[in-house]
Coordinates of C-alpha atoms and ligand atoms in Angstrom, one line a residue:
M1 CA -13.1 1.5 -16.8
A2 CA -10.5 -1.3 -16.9
L3 CA -8.6 -3.5 -14.5
Y4 CA -5.0 -4.5 -15.3
I5 CA -3.0 -7.2 -13.6
R6 CA 0.4 -8.9 -14.2
V7 CA 1.2 -12.6 -13.9
R8 CA 4.2 -14.9 -14.2
G9 CA 3.3 -18.0 -16.2
P10 CA 4.8 -20.5 -18.6
N11 CA 5.7 -17.7 -21.1
G12 CA 7.3 -15.5 -18.4
V13 CA 5.9 -12.2 -17.1
E14 CA 2.8 -11.0 -18.9
Q15 CA 0.2 -8.3 -18.5
G16 CA -3.5 -9.0 -18.6
T17 CA -6.9 -7.5 -18.1
V18 CA -9.8 -8.7 -16.0
E19 CA -12.9 -9.3 -18.1
D20 CA -16.1 -11.0 -16.9
G21 CA -14.4 -12.6 -14.0
R22 CA -11.5 -13.9 -15.9
I23 CA -8.0 -12.8 -16.7
V24 CA -7.2 -12.3 -20.3
L25 CA -3.5 -12.3 -21.3
G26 CA -2.1 -10.6 -24.5
D27 CA -2.1 -13.9 -26.5
G28 CA -5.8 -14.4 -25.7
T29 CA -5.2 -17.0 -22.9
R30 CA -8.0 -16.9 -20.3
I31 CA -7.3 -17.7 -16.7
T32 CA -10.2 -18.3 -14.2
P33 CA -9.0 -17.1 -10.8
L34 CA -9.5 -19.5 -7.8
E35 CA -10.7 -16.4 -6.0
L36 CA -11.6 -13.4 -8.1
D37 CA -11.4 -10.5 -5.5
S38 CA -7.9 -11.4 -4.4
M39 CA -7.0 -12.8 -7.9
Q40 CA -5.7 -16.0 -6.4
L41 CA -4.5 -17.9 -9.5
P42 CA -4.3 -21.6 -10.4
E43 CA -0.9 -23.0 -11.0
P44 CA 1.3 -22.5 -13.0
Y45 CA 0.3 -18.8 -12.8
E46 CA 1.6 -16.5 -10.1
L47 CA 0.1 -13.0 -9.5
L48 CA 2.7 -10.2 -9.4
T49 CA 2.3 -6.6 -8.5
P50 CA 0.2 -5.0 -11.3
L51 CA 3.4 -3.2 -12.5
A52 CA 7.1 -3.1 -11.6
A53 CA 7.1 0.4 -10.1
P54 CA 10.5 2.1 -10.5
E55 CA 9.8 4.1 -7.3
I56 CA 7.2 4.0 -4.6
W57 CA 6.4 7.2 -2.7
C58 CA 4.1 7.9 0.2
A59 CA 2.2 10.9 1.5
G60 CA 1.5 11.1 5.2
V61 CA -0.9 12.7 7.6
T62 CA -3.5 13.3 4.9
Y63 CA -6.4 12.2 7.1
E64 CA -7.5 13.6 10.5
R65 CA -7.3 10.0 11.9
S66 CA -3.7 9.7 10.9
R67 CA -2.8 13.1 12.3
D68 CA -4.5 12.2 15.6
A69 CA -2.8 8.8 15.8
R70 CA 0.7 10.5 15.2
V71 CA 0.0 13.2 17.8
E72 CA -0.9 10.4 20.3
E73 CA 2.1 8.1 19.6
S74 CA 4.8 10.7 19.1
A75 CA 7.2 12.3 21.6
V76 CA 7.2 15.3 19.2
K77 CA 3.5 16.2 18.6
D78 CA 3.5 19.6 16.8
V79 CA 5.0 18.4 13.5
Y80 CA 2.0 16.3 12.7
T81 CA -0.6 19.1 13.3
M82 CA 1.6 21.5 11.4
V83 CA 2.0 19.2 8.3
Y84 CA -1.7 18.4 8.3
D85 CA -2.6 22.1 8.2
A86 CA 0.3 23.2 5.9
P87 CA -0.1 23.6 2.1
R88 CA 3.0 21.4 1.6
P89 CA 2.3 17.7 2.3
E90 CA 4.5 15.2 3.9
L91 CA 6.1 13.1 1.2
F92 CA 8.7 10.4 1.5
M93 CA 10.2 7.6 -0.6
K94 CA 9.1 4.2 0.4
D95 CA 11.0 2.0 -2.1
A96 CA 12.9 2.0 -5.3
A97 CA 13.3 -0.9 -7.8
M98 CA 10.8 -2.9 -5.8
R99 CA 13.5 -4.1 -3.4
R100 CA 11.2 -4.0 -0.4
T101 CA 7.9 -4.4 -2.0
V102 CA 6.0 -7.7 -2.3
A103 CA 3.3 -9.0 -4.6
P104 CA -0.3 -9.7 -3.4
G105 CA -0.3 -13.0 -1.6
R106 CA 3.4 -12.8 -0.6
P107 CA 4.5 -12.1 2.9
I108 CA 5.0 -8.5 4.2
G109 CA 7.6 -8.0 7.0
I110 CA 7.8 -6.6 10.5
R111 CA 11.0 -5.4 12.0
A112 CA 12.9 -7.2 14.7
D113 CA 13.6 -3.9 16.5
S114 CA 10.0 -2.9 16.8
A115 CA 7.2 -4.1 19.1
W116 CA 4.4 -2.0 17.5
N117 CA 3.7 -2.6 13.8
V118 CA 0.6 -1.8 11.7
P119 CA -0.7 -2.1 8.2
E120 CA -1.6 1.2 6.6
P121 CA -4.3 0.7 3.9
E122 CA -3.9 3.4 1.3
I123 CA -5.0 4.2 -2.2
G124 CA -2.0 4.2 -4.6
V125 CA -1.9 6.5 -7.5
V126 CA -0.1 5.1 -10.5
L127 CA 1.8 7.9 -12.3
G128 CA 1.6 8.2 -16.0
T129 CA 3.7 10.6 -18.2
N130 CA 4.0 14.3 -17.4
G131 CA 2.2 14.0 -14.0
R132 CA -0.9 12.4 -15.3
I133 CA -2.7 9.9 -13.1
A134 CA -2.7 6.6 -15.1
G135 CA -4.8 4.6 -12.5
Y136 CA -5.3 3.5 -8.9
T137 CA -4.3 0.5 -6.9
I138 CA -4.4 -0.6 -3.2
G139 CA -1.2 -0.1 -1.2
N140 CA -0.1 -1.2 2.2
D141 CA 2.4 1.2 3.8
V142 CA 3.4 -1.2 6.6
S143 CA 4.9 0.8 9.4
S144 CA 6.5 0.6 12.8
R145 CA 4.7 3.0 15.1
D146 CA 7.1 2.8 18.1
I147 CA 10.1 3.7 16.0
E148 CA 8.3 6.6 14.3
G149 CA 6.8 7.7 17.6
A150 CA 10.1 7.8 19.4
N151 CA 11.4 10.6 17.0
P152 CA 10.1 11.8 13.6
L153 CA 13.7 11.7 12.3
Y154 CA 13.4 7.9 12.6
L155 CA 10.7 7.9 9.9
P156 CA 12.8 6.2 7.2
Q157 CA 13.5 3.3 9.7
A158 CA 9.9 3.0 10.6
K159 CA 8.9 2.9 6.9
I160 CA 11.6 1.3 4.8
Y161 CA 12.7 -2.3 5.3
A162 CA 12.2 -5.7 3.8
G163 CA 8.6 -6.4 3.0
A164 CA 7.4 -3.0 4.2
C165 CA 5.2 -2.5 1.2
S166 CA 2.7 -4.3 -1.0
F167 CA 0.3 -3.2 -3.7
G168 CA -2.2 -4.7 -6.0
P169 CA -4.0 -6.9 -6.9
A170 CA -4.9 -4.7 -9.9
V171 CA -4.6 -1.3 -11.4
F172 CA -8.0 0.3 -11.9
V173 CA -8.3 2.8 -14.7
P174 CA -11.6 4.8 -14.3
E175 CA -13.2 7.0 -16.8
H176 CA -12.8 10.1 -14.6
P177 CA -9.6 10.4 -12.6
E178 CA -10.7 12.0 -9.3
L179 CA -13.0 9.7 -7.5
D180 CA -13.6 8.3 -4.0
F181 CA -12.8 4.9 -2.8
H182 CA -14.0 3.0 0.3
L183 CA -11.3 0.9 2.0
T184 CA -12.0 -2.0 4.4
L185 CA -9.1 -3.5 6.5
R186 CA -9.3 -6.9 8.1
V187 CA -6.5 -8.5 10.1
T188 CA -6.9 -12.2 11.0
D189 CA -4.8 -14.7 12.9
E190 CA -3.6 -18.0 11.6
W191 CA -6.9 -19.6 12.7
G192 CA -8.9 -17.1 10.7
R193 CA -10.1 -15.2 13.9
I194 CA -10.7 -11.5 13.2
L195 CA -8.3 -9.4 15.2
F196 CA -9.2 -6.0 13.8
E197 CA -11.7 -4.7 11.2
G198 CA -12.2 -1.1 10.1
E199 CA -13.1 1.0 7.2
S200 CA -12.3 4.5 5.8
S201 CA -13.1 6.5 2.7
T202 CA -10.9 8.8 0.6
S203 CA -13.7 11.3 0.7
T204 CA -12.3 12.4 4.1
M205 CA -8.8 12.9 2.7
R206 CA -7.6 16.5 3.2
R207 CA -5.9 16.8 -0.2
S208 CA -6.7 15.7 -3.7
Y209 CA -4.7 13.1 -5.6
T210 CA -3.7 15.7 -8.2
E211 CA -2.4 18.1 -5.5
L212 CA -0.3 15.3 -4.0
V213 CA 1.1 14.4 -7.4
E214 CA 1.9 18.0 -8.2
W215 CA 3.8 18.5 -4.9
L216 CA 5.7 15.2 -5.5
L217 CA 6.8 16.2 -9.0
I218 CA 8.2 19.7 -8.2
D219 CA 11.8 19.5 -9.5
N220 CA 11.7 15.8 -8.8
P221 CA 11.9 13.5 -11.9
V222 CA 9.8 10.5 -10.6
P223 CA 9.6 8.0 -13.5
P224 CA 6.2 7.1 -15.1
G225 CA 4.9 3.9 -13.7
S226 CA 5.9 4.9 -10.1
V227 CA 3.3 4.7 -7.4
L228 CA 2.3 7.3 -4.8
L229 CA 0.5 5.9 -1.8
T230 CA -1.8 8.7 -0.6
G231 CA -1.9 8.1 3.2
T232 CA -4.0 6.2 5.6
G233 CA -7.3 7.1 7.1
L234 CA -7.4 3.8 9.0
V235 CA -5.4 3.3 12.2
P236 CA -6.0 0.3 14.5
P237 CA -6.3 0.9 18.2
D238 CA -3.0 1.5 20.1
D239 CA -3.1 -2.0 21.7
F240 CA -3.0 -3.6 18.3
T241 CA 0.2 -4.8 16.6
L242 CA 0.9 -7.1 13.6
L243 CA 2.6 -10.4 14.4
P244 CA 4.1 -13.2 12.3
G245 CA 1.2 -15.5 11.3
H246 CA -1.3 -12.7 10.9
F247 CA -3.1 -12.0 7.5
V248 CA -3.9 -8.5 6.3
E249 CA -6.7 -8.0 3.8
I250 CA -7.5 -4.6 2.3
Q251 CA -10.6 -4.4 0.2
V252 CA -11.6 -1.7 -2.3
P253 CA -14.7 -2.6 -4.3
Q254 CA -13.5 -1.2 -7.7
I255 CA -10.0 -2.7 -7.4
G256 CA -10.2 -6.0 -5.4
T257 CA -8.6 -7.3 -2.2
L258 CA -4.9 -7.1 -1.4
V259 CA -4.0 -10.0 0.9
N260 CA -0.7 -10.5 2.5
P261 CA 0.5 -12.8 5.3
V262 CA 2.9 -11.4 7.9
V263 CA 6.4 -12.7 8.7
R264 CA 9.6 -11.4 10.3
A265 CA 11.3 -9.1 7.9
S266 CA 14.6 -11.0 8.3
E267 CA 13.0 -14.0 6.6
L268 CA 12.6 -11.9 3.4
I269 CA 16.2 -10.9 3.1
Q270 CA 18.2 -13.1 0.7
K271 CA 21.9 -13.3 1.0
E272 CA 23.7 -11.4 -1.8
P273 CA 26.0 -13.5 -3.9
D274 CA 29.7 -12.8 -2.9
Ligands
LIG1 O1 4.6 10.7 9.4 C1 4.0 9.8 9.4 C2 3.6 9.0 8.3 C3 2.1 8.9 8.2 C4 1.6 8.0 7.1 O2 2.3 7.2 6.6 C5 0.2 8.1 6.8 O3 -0.5 9.0 7.3 O4 -0.2 7.3 6.0
LIG2 MG1 1.1 5.8 5.4

């Protein structure tokens, strides 16, 4: 097994591996992280997403917990039970060219027109060539539950906006591609108080990673290096919402901890040059 990361340092953007608690770059440089699990790096290094994914896709309603949460929140309930039971999964594009995706440690966003926002901790499958699974990462499919709940046709607005996605800190390449992961989610406020803590396991996922990848690639030329987030099995209670100032931590023992602070999405939008 191996863990791959990507950093920006004095020589530009470089890939590295994690070995014995240190990051080893291509030229042999070794970096000791300030915090190994989240791969917090000393200056002048900055941790990036472990790869620049050309596309990020998501599967939805792949766990009973997610199906039940959608049925509860939605004005249109049947679609979620139907898709949970159907052979064809729900698949949607989350981002392209990393325009709305942020690195570990960087802020994720919540929409101004939503009052109910949640993190969605998910295992991300990294696509290799010809549909092969190249590795796994941790993803956060940040979502607006009230927009999605008002009407399933609003799904793209609930899912796609500035800072609505993060993944990392590493890509884990195991010896055997189909395996289970245990995910722990913790949300804290700016004073470090725990607002929500929960856990889930991919062993309860209704579909296999391979099945999701196969459906995604039917007549759909998704480029290698793209990431497919495989759905959430962890939904905070209905009275929980993310707010600016919160911190989201998603931990998976084999991969590390994906940490992101929360800000208003509008703060992440840079003005385009005229
Ligand atoms: O249709 C809702 C999307 C659900 C989702 O993103 C998930 O289950 O992770
Ligand atoms: Mg999701």
